[in-house]
XYZ file of C-alpha atoms in Angstrom:
711
model
C -42.616 -82.996 -45.926
C -43.343 -83.616 -49.611
C -43.565 -86.551 -52.052
C -40.234 -85.605 -53.624
C -38.569 -86.204 -50.226
C -39.662 -89.866 -49.949
C -40.229 -91.188 -53.509
C -38.117 -93.951 -55.080
C -36.125 -92.470 -57.938
C -34.386 -95.680 -59.072
C -37.061 -97.650 -60.939
C -37.706 -99.487 -64.214
C -40.214 -98.646 -66.959
C -41.730 -100.717 -69.772
C -43.787 -100.221 -72.950
C -47.033 -101.756 -74.207
C -44.973 -104.089 -76.407
C -43.106 -105.723 -73.496
C -43.932 -109.411 -72.979
C -44.979 -110.983 -69.694
C -41.541 -112.598 -69.440
C -39.718 -109.282 -70.029
C -41.887 -107.527 -67.468
C -41.366 -110.212 -64.773
C -37.595 -109.733 -65.062
C -37.934 -106.012 -64.225
C -39.573 -106.420 -60.773
C -36.536 -107.938 -58.935
C -34.537 -104.877 -60.020
C -36.700 -102.462 -57.984
C -38.467 -102.266 -54.589
C -41.949 -101.610 -55.946
C -45.154 -103.457 -56.729
C -45.789 -101.479 -59.915
C -43.914 -100.586 -63.108
C -44.783 -97.393 -65.036
C -45.679 -97.986 -68.700
C -44.519 -95.250 -71.102
C -44.903 -94.460 -74.799
C -42.142 -93.748 -77.278
C -41.796 -90.214 -75.893
C -41.403 -91.348 -72.258
C -44.847 -90.123 -71.260
C -46.776 -92.193 -68.724
C -49.694 -94.057 -70.305
C -50.400 -96.507 -67.464
C -48.955 -99.001 -64.967
C -48.647 -102.777 -64.705
C -48.639 -104.327 -61.224
C -46.848 -107.434 -59.966
C -50.192 -108.904 -58.867
C -51.544 -108.509 -62.420
C -48.583 -110.417 -63.907
C -49.038 -113.231 -61.379
C -52.741 -113.362 -62.274
C -51.946 -113.660 -66.015
C -49.544 -116.515 -65.378
C -52.146 -118.277 -63.244
C -54.677 -117.933 -66.054
C -52.251 -119.689 -68.478
C -51.118 -116.837 -70.647
C -47.863 -117.674 -72.473
C -44.664 -115.926 -71.348
C -44.208 -114.273 -74.763
C -47.650 -112.688 -74.610
C -47.540 -108.829 -74.701
C -48.881 -106.844 -71.707
C -50.687 -104.297 -73.907
C -54.183 -105.511 -73.038
C -53.564 -105.733 -69.273
C -52.095 -102.391 -68.273
C -54.038 -99.921 -66.061
C -54.412 -96.891 -68.294
C -56.005 -94.668 -65.595
C -53.705 -94.994 -62.598
C -53.557 -92.660 -59.578
C -50.562 -90.407 -60.223
C -48.804 -87.971 -57.887
C -46.933 -84.721 -58.222
C -43.562 -84.158 -56.444
C -44.904 -81.153 -54.514
C -47.791 -83.104 -52.948
C -47.568 -83.229 -49.149
C -47.049 -86.606 -47.496
C -50.293 -86.255 -45.554
C -52.328 -85.496 -48.720
C -50.665 -88.443 -50.478
C -51.538 -90.809 -47.615
C -55.195 -89.715 -47.749
C -55.307 -90.079 -51.566
C -53.860 -93.604 -51.527
C -56.121 -94.757 -48.699
C -59.207 -93.272 -50.393
C -58.482 -95.154 -53.634
C -57.271 -98.289 -51.828
C -53.906 -98.119 -53.589
C -50.575 -99.212 -52.200
C -48.379 -97.631 -54.871
C -48.523 -94.732 -57.296
C -46.187 -93.209 -59.889
C -44.881 -89.664 -59.504
C -44.892 -87.559 -62.671
C -43.502 -84.165 -63.624
C -45.218 -81.373 -65.499
C -44.595 -83.236 -68.800
C -46.373 -86.356 -67.462
C -43.132 -88.302 -67.456
C -42.563 -90.678 -64.483
C -39.821 -89.470 -62.092
C -40.474 -91.701 -59.086
C -42.718 -94.147 -57.236
C -44.322 -93.797 -53.793
C -45.748 -96.610 -51.642
C -47.868 -96.605 -48.475
C -45.119 -98.588 -46.722
C -42.741 -95.695 -47.326
C -45.262 -93.289 -45.856
C -45.764 -95.490 -42.776
C -42.000 -95.802 -42.275
C -41.742 -92.032 -42.552
C -44.523 -91.620 -39.985
C -42.659 -93.899 -37.586
C -39.508 -91.865 -38.069
C -41.342 -88.578 -37.614
C -43.130 -89.957 -34.551
C -39.816 -90.987 -32.981
C -38.372 -87.583 -33.765
C -41.400 -85.781 -32.339
C -41.260 -87.938 -29.231
C -37.578 -87.066 -28.734
C -38.264 -83.379 -29.338
C -41.230 -83.471 -26.979
C -39.132 -85.109 -24.271
C -36.391 -82.480 -24.698
C -39.021 -79.769 -24.615
C -40.546 -81.157 -21.429
C -37.160 -81.438 -19.709
C -36.224 -77.852 -20.539
C -39.487 -76.199 -19.636
C -39.169 -73.532 -16.950
C -42.084 -75.132 -15.090
C -42.786 -78.617 -13.761
C -45.259 -80.808 -15.685
C -46.605 -84.343 -15.176
C -49.635 -86.398 -16.122
C -51.695 -89.002 -14.253
C -54.225 -91.611 -15.340
C -57.718 -92.007 -13.874
C -56.236 -94.111 -11.061
C -54.015 -91.174 -9.962
C -50.834 -92.924 -11.154
C -48.123 -90.695 -12.668
C -47.689 -91.636 -16.330
C -45.167 -89.012 -17.478
C -43.152 -86.169 -15.902
C -40.258 -83.811 -16.444
C -37.228 -83.346 -14.214
C -38.499 -80.144 -12.617
C -41.737 -81.819 -11.468
C -39.729 -84.712 -10.029
C -37.550 -82.180 -8.178
C -40.568 -80.379 -6.724
C -42.297 -83.592 -5.584
C -39.152 -85.578 -4.671
C -39.868 -88.673 -6.767
C -38.049 -90.662 -9.455
C -39.790 -91.274 -12.778
C -38.156 -94.710 -12.992
C -40.134 -95.750 -9.925
C -43.955 -95.878 -9.725
C -45.561 -92.854 -8.064
C -49.226 -92.521 -7.212
C -51.330 -89.874 -5.523
C -53.356 -92.546 -3.767
C -50.385 -92.992 -1.462
C -50.983 -91.273 1.940
C -47.474 -89.769 1.789
C -48.237 -87.923 -1.462
C -49.203 -84.258 -1.509
C -52.789 -83.893 -0.305
C -53.360 -80.507 -1.947
C -52.437 -81.806 -5.407
C -54.551 -84.917 -4.793
C -57.572 -82.709 -4.103
C -57.023 -80.841 -7.375
C -56.710 -84.116 -9.323
C -59.890 -85.507 -7.796
C -61.706 -82.345 -8.823
C -60.686 -83.009 -12.444
C -61.068 -86.809 -12.548
C -64.029 -87.400 -10.233
C -65.922 -84.095 -10.209
C -65.258 -83.457 -13.935
C -63.983 -79.910 -13.466
C -62.411 -78.301 -16.528
C -59.668 -76.597 -14.499
C -58.355 -76.722 -10.943
C -55.647 -74.376 -9.614
C -54.146 -73.327 -6.310
C -51.021 -71.689 -4.872
C -49.200 -73.943 -2.406
C -45.881 -74.531 -0.596
C -44.213 -77.815 -1.557
C -40.759 -78.810 -0.273
C -39.516 -75.228 0.241
C -40.908 -74.095 -3.114
C -43.692 -71.586 -3.619
C -45.728 -73.126 -6.481
C -48.792 -72.231 -8.512
C -50.357 -75.596 -9.502
C -52.905 -75.967 -12.322
C -54.672 -79.187 -13.409
C -56.443 -79.876 -16.734
C -58.335 -82.950 -18.046
C -56.888 -85.167 -20.807
C -59.367 -86.661 -23.300
C -58.978 -89.380 -25.935
C -61.885 -89.619 -28.367
C -64.055 -87.691 -25.918
C -63.162 -90.100 -23.111
C -61.446 -88.767 -19.939
C -58.193 -90.705 -19.579
C -56.296 -88.600 -17.054
C -55.084 -85.168 -16.020
C -52.164 -82.886 -16.863
C -50.581 -80.909 -13.997
C -48.475 -77.758 -14.495
C -46.383 -76.405 -11.591
C -44.995 -72.859 -11.868
C -42.231 -71.978 -9.424
C -42.929 -68.572 -7.879
C -39.989 -68.682 -5.432
C -37.530 -66.639 -7.516
C -40.308 -64.395 -8.765
C -41.328 -63.578 -5.196
C -37.698 -63.004 -4.191
C -37.242 -60.690 -7.173
C -40.433 -58.863 -6.258
C -39.149 -58.417 -2.712
C -35.817 -57.131 -4.024
C -37.594 -54.719 -6.345
C -39.800 -53.560 -3.494
C -36.708 -53.194 -1.295
C -34.940 -51.210 -4.040
C -38.018 -49.060 -4.557
C -38.273 -48.354 -0.827
C -34.607 -47.436 -0.657
C -34.926 -45.218 -3.719
C -37.827 -43.419 -2.020
C -35.789 -43.114 1.181
C -32.826 -41.824 -0.813
C -35.018 -39.259 -2.538
C -36.422 -38.192 0.828
C -32.938 -37.831 2.309
C -31.746 -35.938 -0.757
C -34.688 -33.547 -0.593
C -34.359 -32.976 3.150
C -30.598 -32.478 2.963
C -29.313 -29.116 4.123
C -26.913 -29.047 1.173
C -27.120 -29.060 -2.599
C -26.914 -32.644 -3.884
C -26.646 -33.963 -7.432
C -26.132 -37.530 -8.682
C -24.824 -38.688 -12.067
C -24.436 -42.087 -13.727
C -21.323 -43.514 -15.387
C -22.088 -41.457 -18.530
C -22.073 -38.235 -16.475
C -25.829 -37.884 -17.013
C -27.783 -36.261 -14.163
C -30.042 -38.870 -12.501
C -31.146 -37.085 -9.313
C -30.987 -33.577 -7.868
C -32.478 -31.921 -4.794
C -34.111 -28.545 -4.183
C -31.004 -27.202 -2.438
C -28.954 -27.624 -5.615
C -31.700 -26.162 -7.816
C -31.967 -23.106 -5.543
C -28.210 -22.605 -5.457
C -27.840 -22.709 -9.253
C -31.330 -21.319 -10.001
C -32.324 -24.220 -12.254
C -35.384 -26.495 -12.497
C -35.119 -30.214 -11.850
C -37.104 -31.292 -14.925
C -34.852 -29.180 -17.147
C -31.571 -30.823 -16.105
C -32.479 -34.476 -15.403
C -30.942 -36.715 -18.039
C -28.644 -33.964 -19.261
C -24.837 -34.139 -19.229
C -23.281 -32.507 -16.171
C -20.186 -31.856 -18.305
C -22.286 -29.584 -20.503
C -24.235 -27.844 -17.727
C -21.839 -27.695 -14.747
C -18.267 -28.452 -15.937
C -16.807 -26.469 -13.005
C -18.004 -29.136 -10.550
C -15.422 -31.539 -11.984
C -17.548 -34.693 -11.618
C -16.160 -35.955 -14.914
C -12.709 -36.060 -13.302
C -13.970 -38.215 -10.433
C -15.708 -40.538 -12.915
C -12.465 -40.832 -14.877
C -9.955 -41.142 -12.018
C -12.074 -42.388 -9.093
C -10.703 -39.553 -6.914
C -12.754 -38.594 -3.844
C -12.951 -34.866 -3.003
C -13.822 -33.882 0.589
C -14.965 -30.397 1.676
C -12.947 -28.407 -0.850
C -13.680 -24.678 -1.182
C -15.856 -23.950 -4.208
C -17.335 -20.463 -4.759
C -20.693 -20.372 -6.576
C -21.022 -16.794 -7.712
C -20.769 -14.714 -4.540
C -21.660 -17.662 -2.297
C -18.791 -19.432 -0.550
C -19.322 -23.192 -0.374
C -17.605 -26.508 0.232
C -17.790 -29.284 -2.343
C -17.560 -33.036 -1.735
C -17.495 -35.572 -4.587
C -17.759 -39.314 -3.986
C -17.408 -41.768 -6.904
C -19.953 -44.614 -6.726
C -18.415 -48.023 -7.416
C -19.645 -51.529 -8.145
C -16.533 -53.499 -7.269
C -13.749 -51.846 -9.265
C -16.184 -50.348 -11.789
C -17.197 -46.688 -11.387
C -20.973 -46.517 -11.978
C -21.617 -42.897 -11.052
C -20.825 -40.109 -8.630
C -22.580 -37.990 -6.016
C -21.734 -34.355 -5.410
C -22.613 -32.453 -2.238
C -22.288 -28.666 -2.064
C -22.450 -27.250 1.459
C -23.400 -23.592 1.445
C -25.860 -23.192 4.341
C -24.723 -23.097 7.976
C -21.155 -23.181 6.771
C -19.852 -21.202 9.734
C -21.230 -23.722 12.239
C -19.738 -26.580 10.247
C -16.327 -24.926 10.149
C -16.412 -24.380 13.934
C -17.185 -28.063 14.455
C -14.374 -29.080 12.111
C -12.025 -26.737 13.971
C -12.807 -28.514 17.272
C -12.195 -31.919 15.685
C -8.883 -30.698 14.265
C -7.785 -29.485 17.724
C -8.472 -32.939 19.185
C -6.533 -34.576 16.346
C -3.636 -32.209 16.976
C -3.494 -33.215 20.641
C -3.347 -36.906 19.713
C -0.656 -36.166 17.115
C 1.383 -34.205 19.703
C 1.560 -37.143 22.114
C 2.313 -39.545 19.274
C 5.224 -37.383 18.118
C 6.622 -37.162 21.646
C 6.599 -40.958 21.819
C 8.305 -41.204 18.430
C 11.019 -38.720 19.376
C 11.947 -40.847 22.384
C 12.724 -43.646 19.902
C 14.471 -41.354 17.432
C 11.713 -41.271 14.835
C 9.706 -38.368 13.464
C 6.945 -40.240 11.698
C 4.678 -43.264 11.940
C 2.466 -45.088 9.433
C -0.259 -42.552 10.287
C 1.849 -39.882 8.553
C 1.744 -41.809 5.265
C -1.295 -40.225 3.656
C -3.527 -42.017 1.158
C -6.145 -44.717 0.739
C -5.418 -45.780 -2.850
C -4.803 -49.453 -3.548
C -1.167 -48.732 -4.492
C -0.260 -46.994 -1.224
C -2.312 -49.477 0.830
C -0.304 -52.316 -0.691
C 2.993 -50.587 0.158
C 1.835 -49.810 3.732
C 0.654 -53.395 4.266
C 4.037 -54.720 3.087
C 5.835 -52.230 5.341
C 3.696 -53.249 8.320
C 4.571 -56.891 7.649
C 8.284 -55.965 7.397
C 8.133 -54.270 10.828
C 7.281 -57.588 12.527
C 10.719 -59.151 11.969
C 14.411 -58.205 11.786
C 14.628 -59.022 8.060
C 16.446 -56.465 5.912
C 14.144 -54.068 4.048
C 14.844 -52.467 0.651
C 12.743 -49.389 -0.150
C 12.599 -48.482 -3.847
C 10.942 -45.402 -5.295
C 11.447 -42.156 -7.147
C 12.756 -39.097 -5.374
C 10.071 -37.451 -3.246
C 7.801 -40.492 -2.868
C 8.283 -40.775 0.906
C 10.887 -43.513 1.405
C 12.062 -41.849 4.634
C 8.488 -41.848 6.017
C 8.254 -45.581 5.359
C 11.560 -46.218 7.117
C 10.428 -44.244 10.188
C 7.047 -45.979 10.102
C 8.611 -49.461 10.011
C 10.756 -48.653 13.059
C 7.835 -47.077 14.959
C 5.674 -50.155 14.397
C 8.457 -52.630 15.242
C 9.427 -54.126 18.593
C 12.924 -52.631 18.332
C 13.701 -50.925 21.647
C 16.776 -49.100 20.370
C 17.096 -45.877 18.407
C 16.317 -45.111 14.775
C 19.591 -43.990 13.170
C 19.655 -42.527 9.668
C 22.660 -42.313 7.339
C 22.613 -40.535 3.987
C 25.172 -42.514 2.025
C 25.364 -39.790 -0.630
C 26.076 -36.959 1.837
C 29.018 -38.423 3.774
C 32.500 -38.069 2.181
C 33.923 -41.414 1.068
C 36.947 -41.166 3.403
C 34.656 -40.696 6.429
C 32.078 -43.350 5.614
C 33.888 -46.180 7.371
C 34.404 -44.259 10.639
C 30.803 -43.021 10.462
C 29.499 -46.575 10.154
C 31.787 -48.500 12.489
C 33.163 -45.786 14.802
C 36.721 -45.780 16.105
C 38.718 -46.345 19.281
C 40.746 -43.720 21.077
C 44.037 -43.080 19.250
C 42.918 -44.957 16.157
C 44.257 -42.179 13.928
C 45.541 -38.622 14.168
C 42.764 -36.309 15.267
C 40.655 -39.103 16.737
C 38.487 -37.960 19.628
C 39.520 -38.866 23.137
C 37.589 -41.884 24.228
C 36.821 -42.745 20.603
C 33.474 -42.457 18.836
C 30.541 -44.781 18.385
C 29.602 -45.553 14.800
C 26.115 -45.668 13.353
C 25.911 -49.447 13.744
C 26.663 -49.232 17.436
C 24.284 -46.294 17.965
C 21.552 -48.348 16.293
C 22.089 -51.426 18.466
C 18.709 -53.036 19.265
C 17.168 -50.457 16.923
C 17.079 -49.628 13.219
C 19.786 -48.361 10.856
C 18.364 -46.573 7.816
C 20.817 -46.462 4.884
C 19.385 -43.803 2.584
C 20.686 -43.469 -0.998
C 22.385 -46.881 -0.742
C 23.064 -46.764 -4.488
C 25.668 -44.017 -3.948
C 27.816 -46.050 -1.521
C 31.423 -46.717 -2.594
C 32.393 -50.252 -3.676
C 34.941 -50.565 -0.836
C 32.356 -49.766 1.827
C 29.851 -52.060 0.092
C 32.257 -54.937 0.713
C 32.584 -54.104 4.420
C 28.840 -53.622 4.793
C 28.243 -57.022 3.159
C 30.631 -58.661 5.652
C 28.798 -57.069 8.603
C 25.439 -58.243 7.282
C 26.770 -61.756 6.752
C 28.746 -62.138 9.989
C 26.359 -60.080 12.178
C 29.392 -58.442 13.871
C 31.887 -55.590 13.365
C 34.934 -53.950 14.923
C 35.408 -50.173 15.420
C 38.448 -48.757 13.608
C 41.617 -49.239 15.697
C 39.880 -51.577 18.140
C 40.162 -55.317 18.778
C 36.729 -55.342 20.353
C 34.114 -57.258 18.349
C 30.559 -56.000 18.648
C 27.684 -58.365 17.872
C 25.152 -56.729 15.564
C 21.543 -56.677 16.743
C 20.164 -54.079 14.342
C 17.406 -54.008 11.749
C 18.714 -52.697 8.408
C 16.538 -50.594 6.094
C 18.075 -49.471 2.795
C 16.553 -47.061 0.284
C 17.391 -45.737 -3.164
C 15.800 -44.033 -6.142
C 18.285 -45.677 -8.502
C 17.969 -48.858 -10.548
C 20.217 -51.236 -8.618
C 19.999 -53.933 -11.306
C 21.404 -51.437 -13.820
C 24.170 -50.403 -11.379
C 25.084 -54.079 -10.981
C 25.370 -54.519 -14.766
C 27.600 -51.412 -14.874
C 29.830 -52.762 -12.082
C 28.854 -50.000 -9.651
C 26.998 -52.124 -7.109
C 27.812 -55.525 -5.657
C 25.392 -58.225 -6.747
C 25.881 -60.222 -3.518
C 25.088 -57.126 -1.418
C 21.967 -56.513 -3.529
C 20.649 -60.000 -2.778
C 21.505 -59.550 0.922
C 19.443 -56.316 1.001
C 16.648 -57.435 -1.308
C 14.755 -59.571 1.244
C 11.706 -57.439 2.025
C 11.459 -55.367 -1.151
C 8.882 -52.564 -0.997
C 8.210 -50.435 -4.075
C 6.675 -47.062 -3.190
C 4.387 -45.800 -5.976
C 4.943 -42.368 -7.549
C 2.239 -39.758 -7.010
C 1.054 -39.915 -10.649
C -0.041 -43.526 -10.026
C -2.192 -42.570 -7.023
C -3.779 -39.248 -7.948
C -6.844 -40.136 -5.858
C -4.698 -39.531 -2.759
C -3.960 -35.908 -3.694
C -6.995 -34.346 -1.887
C -6.007 -36.048 1.374
C -2.326 -35.134 0.934
C -3.315 -31.513 0.249
C -5.401 -31.349 3.438
C -2.530 -32.780 5.498
C -0.088 -30.323 3.897
C -2.356 -27.378 4.738
C -2.429 -28.504 8.388
C 1.396 -28.710 8.364
C 1.736 -25.267 6.772
C -0.606 -23.724 9.351
C 1.565 -25.166 12.119
C 4.561 -23.412 10.568
C 2.884 -19.989 10.697
C 0.534 -19.781 7.715
C -3.188 -19.117 8.056
C -4.737 -21.199 5.297
C -8.471 -21.884 5.196
C -8.268 -24.369 2.338
C -7.901 -25.011 -1.385
C -10.527 -24.130 -3.994
C -12.077 -26.858 -6.116
C -10.720 -25.379 -9.347
C -7.208 -25.334 -7.857
C -7.570 -28.968 -6.800
C -8.696 -29.848 -10.331
C -5.488 -28.293 -11.670
C -3.402 -30.349 -9.257
C -5.191 -33.539 -10.343
C -4.258 -32.905 -13.985
C -0.505 -32.631 -13.347
C 1.999 -35.474 -13.670
C 4.104 -34.627 -10.554
C 7.589 -35.761 -11.628
C 8.839 -34.554 -8.231
C 6.112 -36.533 -6.434
C 4.883 -35.525 -2.949
C 7.875 -33.290 -2.308
C 7.032 -31.243 -5.419
C 3.357 -31.054 -4.396
C 4.296 -29.783 -0.947
C 6.613 -27.173 -2.474
C 3.858 -25.986 -4.837
C 1.422 -25.638 -1.928
C 3.946 -23.733 0.211
C 4.697 -21.366 -2.661
C 0.969 -20.804 -3.194
C 0.449 -20.265 0.541
C 2.857 -17.331 0.341
C 0.822 -15.728 -2.456
C -2.740 -16.016 -1.126
C -4.244 -13.097 0.768
C -7.639 -14.448 1.801
C -6.450 -17.832 3.091
C -7.706 -19.817 0.080
C -5.301 -21.248 -2.492
C -6.855 -20.717 -5.923
C -5.655 -21.375 -9.466
C -4.104 -17.911 -9.739
C -1.732 -18.767 -6.881
C -0.482 -22.008 -8.441
C 2.647 -22.050 -10.620
C 2.079 -22.692 -14.315
C 1.725 -26.460 -14.188
C -0.316 -26.578 -17.388
C 2.603 -26.974 -19.793
C 4.919 -29.209 -17.796
C 4.023 -32.906 -18.063
C 0.250 -32.622 -18.017
C -1.531 -35.946 -17.655
C -3.785 -36.831 -20.573
C -6.513 -39.481 -20.653
C -4.111 -42.139 -21.941
C -1.761 -41.441 -19.022
C 1.075 -40.055 -21.153
C 2.784 -36.696 -20.781
C 1.323 -34.102 -23.112
C 4.250 -31.685 -22.878
C 7.593 -33.260 -21.790
C 9.710 -31.075 -19.526
C 12.713 -31.388 -21.848
C 10.924 -29.336 -24.519
C 11.196 -26.243 -22.302
C 14.573 -26.958 -20.686
C 16.553 -24.863 -23.173
C 14.149 -21.917 -22.845
C 14.319 -22.125 -19.073
C 18.105 -22.079 -19.075
C 18.041 -18.990 -21.354
C 15.671 -17.136 -18.944
C 12.886 -16.874 -21.518
C 10.781 -19.682 -20.028
C 8.060 -17.413 -18.625
C 7.650 -15.511 -21.883
C 7.467 -18.714 -23.936
C 5.064 -20.236 -21.461
C 2.662 -17.289 -21.532
C 2.697 -17.094 -25.340
C 2.028 -20.803 -25.663
C -0.708 -20.734 -23.041
C -2.453 -17.760 -24.678
C -2.287 -19.466 -28.090
C -3.774 -22.650 -26.642
C -6.654 -20.699 -25.087
C -7.331 -18.868 -28.372
C -7.247 -22.157 -30.303
C -9.721 -23.750 -27.863
C -12.064 -20.731 -28.068
C -11.972 -20.881 -31.855
C -12.717 -24.605 -31.833
C -15.592 -24.049 -29.376
C -16.985 -21.139 -31.448
C -16.590 -18.821 -28.473
C -18.356 -21.154 -25.986
C -16.197 -20.766 -22.881
C -17.678 -23.796 -21.102
C -16.804 -25.981 -24.097
C -13.358 -24.379 -24.385
C -12.643 -25.173 -20.721
C -13.494 -28.833 -21.404
C -11.205 -28.917 -24.436
C -8.345 -27.544 -22.327
C -9.188 -29.822 -19.381
C -9.390 -26.882 -16.945
C -12.122 -25.278 -14.868
C -14.269 -22.476 -16.278
C -13.185 -20.208 -13.382
C -9.514 -20.650 -14.295
C -10.272 -19.995 -17.982
C -12.090 -16.741 -17.153
C -9.110 -15.640 -15.033
C -6.694 -16.335 -17.899
C -8.890 -14.569 -20.461
C -8.860 -11.507 -18.220
C -5.112 -11.850 -17.540
C -4.232 -11.984 -21.262
C -6.837 -9.323 -22.249
C -8.493 -11.733 -24.648
C -11.677 -10.310 -26.144
C -14.232 -11.602 -28.638
C -12.331 -9.801 -31.413
C -9.265 -11.999 -30.800
C -10.982 -15.140 -32.035
C -13.548 -15.932 -34.688
C -17.098 -16.678 -33.608
């Protein structure tokens, strides 16, 4: 701090011609014991003090006597940039209580007194004391001081926490209950005059490193300062680091000893670990690929897709040159965040592994056979086990369906065509306690004039052509069981009214009969239509909607659960093999293609694509060449939108030129990607979002050579 920060700037001045009386009148107007005396140009020529004026009056000088002879013409003067400490020393050295402050032109601009400096020191001391206290309280270690009698004189909160004492209450280390180890350290400082004492110790569940130092005042020992560093968290962190290091070493050992090729990447698709098996398979060196992008080096592995979508790939066929292998990709997650992925390529002992898998599959088939027999007894074909997928979306729907199976509440299944609404209906009945049959009615397939007799049945002679003995309706057949009303949105308004009455009254009468049958049936309705929109258009009864909409289950479309595709594909291959095919599996590049498609027809479309491909394969493996051209029909992009809407090609399809247009467009896209990649096929495959194997096949198919695109 400087003189200019504390000086008085409101002051009076006088000249050598001022009288004693005139000068006396100036002092009450200012808080100072001196008045600067200036010449006609305002330059300081001296000072006159209040004590001097009092002395003159005591000596009998008249009031009209000028002060010219009595001014101090050689006063101590200060500059505004002098420090406060230098000013204090200067005033004390010259035994002065006040001094004028002058500028570079020697004109007075202020006055400084020792009282001001002392007041400032008090203020600064208070501020420093507050800052010191805040500093002590926020230190990351405990600190306290003791006097020579071992009494605590100051402490921070952390020290009080460690030692379990309150600073507002006296605490001494002469007390037998105090910590003996700290007492020994203090005695070493205070009684044995050691310059430092330190020791690691356990105090109240804390691992502490305690250090003691002497405190001197004018070379006299007045106490000791104690610093307590908490090592508890540090030791825990060290243990965790050691644990992590051990596990990393174990992981590296496992990776190196693995019979397969293994490679790990982080969330940026950078290679972080690789084993010898992988290096031998791809003929690369570990130090050459660590830290590099797997997208650049091995795009055909498709790890970038798993990092982007979180899809797990299990034992999918993946040829590496002439070597047949199986690839497994597992995304690594921290909660919901994908932090990396691990890829395993099995290429050694593959025959033994396939034999073992074959035995497991046979056991699973036996279990499935008995389960299906049990389901058929109850009129169902499927159970919840037939609903494939482990994504959060399908898990939520299955959990809701399982909850719905525990009661007789009406269930409304909503979902696009091909999402598996029928499977859910069968699963709900299989998991329920309903002892009766599962009866299914397709409301869109039954003629309107037959719907009523189909639902409620009829008595003998109810109408011309009625069967002898009558006929039981669907409601009666489903007594004590489940009635599944599929495509409920296509039901006529007249039948909607009768259905509503049955649901409300819990009873019905067959046509032409006076017999009332009490309804004891669980109702499951399903539709792919927007019932709210049908209500607004007057095509569906609002009261029936609310009667059905009790347990509402929305089944997600396949595009919202792409991570389930590998499991669905495996299950579909098993089903196809049971129907007479001899499929060994799906290649990784083919699976990658399936993962990039939008699937407007959902699971039904996927199953149809696989069955079509199964008819085309000759070696038992479905590869990209066997798949239909999915690339230009609603391909999923990174933002989740369709890249090529189906409607764009509808007109061409109807005019039978779809295939020609498709091939031309596809060839042009490949040429454009090759041009953009300057002929680098790996880069071109990434631009197109397809595997390198598929790109090579297309280049060969379209006879594309280097001359077709600029390099």
